[in-house]
Amino acid sequence: MDYLTVVDVEASGLSPLSYPIEVGIYGHQIQYQKLILPVKSWDHWSAKAEALHGLSRDHLFRDGEHVTEVACELNALLRGTCIYSDHADWDGFWIQRLFEAAATRQLFSVVDIGGLFTAGEMADYTIALEELNHGARRRAHRALDDARAIHEAMACVLNRPVEAYREN
């Protein structure tokens, strides 16, 4: 599974006003995780989301990295690649918000993992992910841990090169 790279983004909530607070990348010899310092205009905050990921705004202001630094690091790691997400609509939206705030061009693409699987494989993936999450000694809803679990669940299902699954 080294040929697949997975992204997961934790956010301030599930709203068009939400923004990325943590990004995790796993795969192809990459393990990357960064907390993101909110920019001034990012003020939406969901207590429900905080209860899930356990990250407070104070924590982000104390330990978060500037959006420009995170965007530049992501481009350096992922330039010209396609990375996979189990929720590309949301993860792609939050990554786009990050790059817009950084005034930096994104040099990689985010694609939904659904395009890699047949319907039966997608069902197997869902079961594998649930089993991994159920038995894990990790905190769910942290970006790197979630990206790793998604990658592992994909590994349980996929057994041929990703090129064989790509749509033409």
Short mmCIF file of N, CA, C and O in Angstrom, two decimals, residues 4-91:
data_model
loop_
_atom_site.label_atom_id
_atom_site.label_comp_id
_atom_site.label_asym_id
_atom_site.label_seq_id
_atom_site.Cartn_x
_atom_site.Cartn_y
_atom_site.Cartn_z
N LEU A 4 -0.31 4.36 -2.21
CA LEU A 4 -1.44 5.21 -1.86
C LEU A 4 -1.08 6.12 -0.69
O LEU A 4 -0.51 5.67 0.29
N THR A 5 -1.44 7.37 -0.82
CA THR A 5 -1.25 8.33 0.26
C THR A 5 -2.62 8.84 0.66
O THR A 5 -3.41 9.23 -0.19
N VAL A 6 -2.88 8.84 1.96
CA VAL A 6 -4.20 9.20 2.49
C VAL A 6 -4.09 10.49 3.30
O VAL A 6 -3.12 10.69 4.03
N VAL A 7 -5.10 11.34 3.16
CA VAL A 7 -5.19 12.57 3.94
C VAL A 7 -6.43 12.53 4.81
O VAL A 7 -7.46 11.96 4.42
N ASP A 8 -6.31 13.09 6.00
CA ASP A 8 -7.48 13.32 6.85
C ASP A 8 -7.32 14.70 7.46
O ASP A 8 -6.21 15.10 7.84
N VAL A 9 -8.43 15.43 7.53
CA VAL A 9 -8.41 16.78 8.08
C VAL A 9 -9.43 16.86 9.20
O VAL A 9 -10.58 16.44 9.03
N GLU A 10 -9.01 17.36 10.34
CA GLU A 10 -9.94 17.68 11.43
C GLU A 10 -10.29 19.15 11.27
O GLU A 10 -9.47 19.95 10.80
N ALA A 11 -11.52 19.51 11.66
CA ALA A 11 -11.99 20.86 11.39
C ALA A 11 -12.74 21.44 12.58
O ALA A 11 -13.08 20.75 13.53
N SER A 12 -13.02 22.72 12.46
CA SER A 12 -13.72 23.46 13.51
C SER A 12 -15.19 23.09 13.59
O SER A 12 -15.87 23.46 14.54
N GLY A 13 -15.69 22.37 12.61
CA GLY A 13 -17.08 21.95 12.57
C GLY A 13 -17.43 21.44 11.19
O GLY A 13 -16.57 21.35 10.32
N LEU A 14 -18.69 21.13 10.99
CA LEU A 14 -19.18 20.71 9.68
C LEU A 14 -20.13 21.78 9.16
O LEU A 14 -21.34 21.66 9.28
N SER A 15 -19.55 22.82 8.62
CA SER A 15 -20.30 23.97 8.16
C SER A 15 -19.51 24.62 7.04
O SER A 15 -18.28 24.51 7.01
N PRO A 16 -20.18 25.34 6.14
CA PRO A 16 -19.43 26.10 5.13
C PRO A 16 -18.51 27.16 5.74
O PRO A 16 -17.60 27.65 5.09
N LEU A 17 -18.73 27.50 7.00
CA LEU A 17 -17.89 28.46 7.69
C LEU A 17 -16.73 27.80 8.43
O LEU A 17 -15.87 28.49 8.99
N SER A 18 -16.71 26.47 8.47
CA SER A 18 -15.67 25.75 9.20
C SER A 18 -14.33 25.85 8.48
O SER A 18 -14.25 26.22 7.31
N TYR A 19 -13.29 25.48 9.19
CA TYR A 19 -11.93 25.60 8.66
C TYR A 19 -11.08 24.47 9.23
O TYR A 19 -11.42 23.84 10.22
N PRO A 20 -9.94 24.20 8.58
CA PRO A 20 -9.08 23.10 9.03
C PRO A 20 -8.35 23.47 10.31
O PRO A 20 -7.89 24.60 10.47
N ILE A 21 -8.25 22.50 11.21
CA ILE A 21 -7.49 22.73 12.44
C ILE A 21 -6.32 21.75 12.57
O ILE A 21 -5.40 22.00 13.32
N GLU A 22 -6.40 20.63 11.84
CA GLU A 22 -5.31 19.66 11.88
C GLU A 22 -5.34 18.86 10.58
O GLU A 22 -6.40 18.49 10.09
N VAL A 23 -4.17 18.59 10.04
CA VAL A 23 -4.07 17.78 8.83
C VAL A 23 -3.11 16.63 9.10
O VAL A 23 -2.09 16.80 9.77
N GLY A 24 -3.49 15.44 8.60
CA GLY A 24 -2.65 14.26 8.73
C GLY A 24 -2.51 13.58 7.38
O GLY A 24 -3.49 13.46 6.65
N ILE A 25 -1.30 13.16 7.05
CA ILE A 25 -1.01 12.47 5.79
C ILE A 25 -0.31 11.17 6.16
O ILE A 25 0.63 11.16 6.97
N TYR A 26 -0.75 10.07 5.53
CA TYR A 26 -0.11 8.79 5.80
C TYR A 26 0.00 7.99 4.50
O TYR A 26 -0.95 7.90 3.73
N GLY A 27 1.17 7.41 4.28
CA GLY A 27 1.38 6.52 3.14
C GLY A 27 2.57 6.94 2.33
O GLY A 27 3.11 8.04 2.48
N HIS A 28 3.00 6.05 1.46
CA HIS A 28 4.15 6.31 0.58
C HIS A 28 5.31 6.92 1.35
O HIS A 28 5.84 7.96 1.01
N GLN A 29 5.63 6.29 2.45
CA GLN A 29 6.74 6.68 3.33
C GLN A 29 6.56 8.07 3.93
O GLN A 29 7.53 8.75 4.24
N ILE A 30 5.31 8.49 4.09
CA ILE A 30 5.02 9.80 4.68
C ILE A 30 4.17 9.60 5.93
O ILE A 30 3.18 8.88 5.90
N GLN A 31 4.57 10.25 7.00
CA GLN A 31 3.75 10.40 8.19
C GLN A 31 3.85 11.87 8.57
O GLN A 31 4.92 12.31 8.99
N TYR A 32 2.77 12.59 8.39
CA TYR A 32 2.79 14.04 8.60
C TYR A 32 1.55 14.44 9.38
O TYR A 32 0.44 13.98 9.07
N GLN A 33 1.73 15.27 10.38
CA GLN A 33 0.60 15.78 11.15
C GLN A 33 0.95 17.17 11.65
O GLN A 33 2.03 17.39 12.20
N LYS A 34 0.04 18.12 11.44
CA LYS A 34 0.24 19.48 11.93
C LYS A 34 -1.07 20.06 12.42
O LYS A 34 -2.11 19.91 11.79
N LEU A 35 -0.98 20.74 13.55
CA LEU A 35 -2.08 21.59 14.01
C LEU A 35 -1.98 22.91 13.25
O LEU A 35 -0.88 23.36 12.93
N ILE A 36 -3.12 23.53 12.99
CA ILE A 36 -3.16 24.74 12.18
C ILE A 36 -3.64 25.91 13.03
O ILE A 36 -4.71 25.85 13.65
N LEU A 37 -2.86 26.97 13.03
CA LEU A 37 -3.20 28.20 13.72
C LEU A 37 -4.31 28.91 12.93
O LEU A 37 -4.12 29.23 11.76
N PRO A 38 -5.48 29.13 13.53
CA PRO A 38 -6.56 29.79 12.81
C PRO A 38 -6.17 31.22 12.41
O PRO A 38 -5.56 31.94 13.19
N VAL A 39 -6.54 31.60 11.19
CA VAL A 39 -6.34 32.98 10.76
C VAL A 39 -7.45 33.83 11.38
O VAL A 39 -8.47 33.31 11.85
N LYS A 40 -7.26 35.12 11.36
CA LYS A 40 -8.17 36.03 12.05
C LYS A 40 -9.64 35.87 11.62
O LYS A 40 -10.54 35.93 12.45
N SER A 41 -9.87 35.66 10.33
CA SER A 41 -11.25 35.56 9.83
C SER A 41 -11.92 34.22 10.13
O SER A 41 -13.12 34.07 9.93
N TRP A 42 -11.17 33.25 10.60
CA TRP A 42 -11.72 31.94 10.94
C TRP A 42 -12.22 31.98 12.38
O TRP A 42 -11.45 31.78 13.32
N ASP A 43 -13.51 32.20 12.56
CA ASP A 43 -14.02 32.30 13.92
C ASP A 43 -15.14 31.31 14.24
O ASP A 43 -15.58 31.22 15.37
N HIS A 44 -15.57 30.53 13.24
CA HIS A 44 -16.59 29.50 13.50
C HIS A 44 -16.00 28.43 14.41
O HIS A 44 -14.88 27.97 14.20
N TRP A 45 -16.74 28.03 15.43
CA TRP A 45 -16.28 26.96 16.31
C TRP A 45 -17.46 26.14 16.77
O TRP A 45 -18.46 26.67 17.24
N SER A 46 -17.35 24.83 16.65
CA SER A 46 -18.39 23.91 17.08
C SER A 46 -17.93 23.15 18.32
O SER A 46 -16.92 22.43 18.27
N ALA A 47 -18.67 23.32 19.40
CA ALA A 47 -18.36 22.57 20.63
C ALA A 47 -18.51 21.07 20.39
O ALA A 47 -17.78 20.26 20.97
N LYS A 48 -19.44 20.70 19.51
CA LYS A 48 -19.65 19.29 19.18
C LYS A 48 -18.41 18.70 18.50
O LYS A 48 -17.97 17.60 18.82
N ALA A 49 -17.82 19.46 17.56
CA ALA A 49 -16.60 19.01 16.89
C ALA A 49 -15.45 18.92 17.89
O ALA A 49 -14.67 17.96 17.87
N GLU A 50 -15.35 19.91 18.77
CA GLU A 50 -14.28 19.88 19.79
C GLU A 50 -14.40 18.64 20.67
O GLU A 50 -13.40 18.02 21.03
N ALA A 51 -15.63 18.25 21.00
CA ALA A 51 -15.83 17.06 21.82
C ALA A 51 -15.34 15.81 21.09
O ALA A 51 -14.86 14.87 21.73
N LEU A 52 -15.44 15.79 19.77
CA LEU A 52 -14.97 14.65 18.99
C LEU A 52 -13.45 14.59 18.90
O LEU A 52 -12.84 13.56 19.18
N HIS A 53 -12.82 15.69 18.48
CA HIS A 53 -11.38 15.66 18.26
C HIS A 53 -10.56 16.05 19.49
O HIS A 53 -9.36 15.80 19.55
N GLY A 54 -11.19 16.69 20.46
CA GLY A 54 -10.50 17.02 21.70
C GLY A 54 -9.52 18.18 21.60
O GLY A 54 -8.67 18.35 22.47
N LEU A 55 -9.61 18.95 20.54
CA LEU A 55 -8.70 20.09 20.35
C LEU A 55 -9.47 21.39 20.60
O LEU A 55 -10.49 21.63 19.97
N SER A 56 -8.96 22.20 21.49
CA SER A 56 -9.60 23.50 21.77
C SER A 56 -8.97 24.59 20.90
O SER A 56 -7.85 24.44 20.40
N ARG A 57 -9.69 25.70 20.75
CA ARG A 57 -9.10 26.85 20.04
C ARG A 57 -7.86 27.34 20.75
O ARG A 57 -6.88 27.71 20.11
N ASP A 58 -7.87 27.33 22.08
CA ASP A 58 -6.68 27.76 22.83
C ASP A 58 -5.48 26.88 22.47
O ASP A 58 -4.36 27.38 22.33
N HIS A 59 -5.72 25.58 22.35
CA HIS A 59 -4.65 24.65 21.98
C HIS A 59 -4.09 25.03 20.60
O HIS A 59 -2.86 25.04 20.39
N LEU A 60 -4.97 25.35 19.66
CA LEU A 60 -4.53 25.73 18.31
C LEU A 60 -3.73 27.03 18.33
O LEU A 60 -2.71 27.14 17.65
N PHE A 61 -4.19 28.01 19.11
CA PHE A 61 -3.46 29.27 19.20
C PHE A 61 -2.11 29.09 19.88
O PHE A 61 -1.16 29.81 19.59
N ARG A 62 -2.01 28.12 20.75
CA ARG A 62 -0.76 27.86 21.47
C ARG A 62 0.21 27.03 20.62
O ARG A 62 1.40 27.33 20.54
N ASP A 63 -0.30 25.97 19.94
CA ASP A 63 0.57 25.01 19.29
C ASP A 63 0.43 24.92 17.77
O ASP A 63 1.16 24.16 17.13
N GLY A 64 -0.52 25.65 17.20
CA GLY A 64 -0.75 25.57 15.76
C GLY A 64 0.34 26.25 14.95
O GLY A 64 0.99 27.17 15.41
N GLU A 65 0.50 25.76 13.73
CA GLU A 65 1.46 26.33 12.78
C GLU A 65 0.72 27.28 11.84
O GLU A 65 -0.44 27.07 11.50
N HIS A 66 1.41 28.30 11.38
CA HIS A 66 0.84 29.28 10.46
C HIS A 66 0.41 28.60 9.17
O HIS A 66 1.08 27.67 8.69
N VAL A 67 -0.71 29.04 8.59
CA VAL A 67 -1.26 28.41 7.38
C VAL A 67 -0.25 28.38 6.23
O VAL A 67 -0.20 27.40 5.48
N THR A 68 0.57 29.41 6.09
CA THR A 68 1.56 29.44 5.01
C THR A 68 2.59 28.34 5.18
O THR A 68 2.97 27.67 4.22
N GLU A 69 3.04 28.13 6.41
CA GLU A 69 4.02 27.08 6.68
C GLU A 69 3.43 25.71 6.35
O GLU A 69 4.07 24.88 5.70
N VAL A 70 2.19 25.46 6.79
CA VAL A 70 1.56 24.16 6.55
C VAL A 70 1.32 23.96 5.05
O VAL A 70 1.63 22.88 4.51
N ALA A 71 0.84 24.97 4.36
CA ALA A 71 0.60 24.85 2.92
C ALA A 71 1.90 24.56 2.16
O ALA A 71 1.93 23.69 1.28
N CYS A 72 2.96 25.25 2.51
CA CYS A 72 4.25 25.03 1.84
C CYS A 72 4.79 23.63 2.12
O CYS A 72 5.32 22.97 1.22
N GLU A 73 4.64 23.16 3.36
CA GLU A 73 5.09 21.81 3.69
C GLU A 73 4.28 20.76 2.93
O GLU A 73 4.85 19.79 2.41
N LEU A 74 2.96 20.95 2.84
CA LEU A 74 2.13 20.00 2.09
C LEU A 74 2.53 19.98 0.62
O LEU A 74 2.64 18.90 0.02
N ASN A 75 2.74 21.14 0.02
CA ASN A 75 3.17 21.18 -1.38
C ASN A 75 4.51 20.48 -1.57
O ASN A 75 4.71 19.76 -2.54
N ALA A 76 5.44 20.69 -0.65
CA ALA A 76 6.75 20.05 -0.75
C ALA A 76 6.63 18.52 -0.65
O ALA A 76 7.31 17.80 -1.39
N LEU A 77 5.77 18.04 0.22
CA LEU A 77 5.58 16.59 0.39
C LEU A 77 4.81 15.94 -0.75
O LEU A 77 5.07 14.80 -1.12
N LEU A 78 3.82 16.66 -1.29
CA LEU A 78 2.82 16.04 -2.16
C LEU A 78 2.80 16.57 -3.59
O LEU A 78 1.95 16.14 -4.37
N ARG A 79 3.69 17.45 -3.95
CA ARG A 79 3.70 18.10 -5.26
C ARG A 79 3.48 17.09 -6.40
O ARG A 79 4.18 16.09 -6.50
N GLY A 80 2.47 17.38 -7.22
CA GLY A 80 2.20 16.58 -8.39
C GLY A 80 1.54 15.23 -8.13
O GLY A 80 1.40 14.43 -9.05
N THR A 81 1.11 14.98 -6.90
CA THR A 81 0.52 13.68 -6.58
C THR A 81 -0.99 13.81 -6.39
O THR A 81 -1.54 14.90 -6.27
N CYS A 82 -1.59 12.66 -6.34
CA CYS A 82 -3.01 12.53 -6.03
C CYS A 82 -3.08 11.83 -4.69
O CYS A 82 -2.52 10.75 -4.52
N ILE A 83 -3.74 12.46 -3.71
CA ILE A 83 -3.89 11.83 -2.40
C ILE A 83 -5.36 11.49 -2.19
O ILE A 83 -6.24 12.13 -2.76
N TYR A 84 -5.60 10.50 -1.37
CA TYR A 84 -6.93 9.95 -1.21
C TYR A 84 -7.54 10.30 0.14
O TYR A 84 -6.84 10.40 1.14
N SER A 85 -8.85 10.48 0.12
CA SER A 85 -9.61 10.81 1.32
C SER A 85 -10.89 9.99 1.33
O SER A 85 -11.47 9.70 0.28
N ASP A 86 -11.34 9.64 2.54
CA ASP A 86 -12.62 8.94 2.63
C ASP A 86 -13.79 9.92 2.61
O ASP A 86 -14.95 9.51 2.53
N HIS A 87 -13.50 11.21 2.67
CA HIS A 87 -14.52 12.27 2.55
C HIS A 87 -13.90 13.43 1.79
O HIS A 87 -13.67 14.51 2.35
N ALA A 88 -13.60 13.20 0.52
CA ALA A 88 -12.88 14.20 -0.28
C ALA A 88 -13.63 15.51 -0.41
O ALA A 88 -13.01 16.56 -0.55
N ASP A 89 -14.96 15.46 -0.32
CA ASP A 89 -15.72 16.71 -0.40
C ASP A 89 -15.34 17.62 0.76
O ASP A 89 -15.00 18.79 0.56
N TRP A 90 -15.34 17.12 1.98
CA TRP A 90 -14.98 17.93 3.14
C TRP A 90 -13.48 18.17 3.23
O TRP A 90 -13.03 19.30 3.41
N ASP A 91 -12.68 17.10 3.13
CA ASP A 91 -11.24 17.27 3.26
C ASP A 91 -10.70 18.20 2.17
O ASP A 91 -9.86 19.06 2.43
#
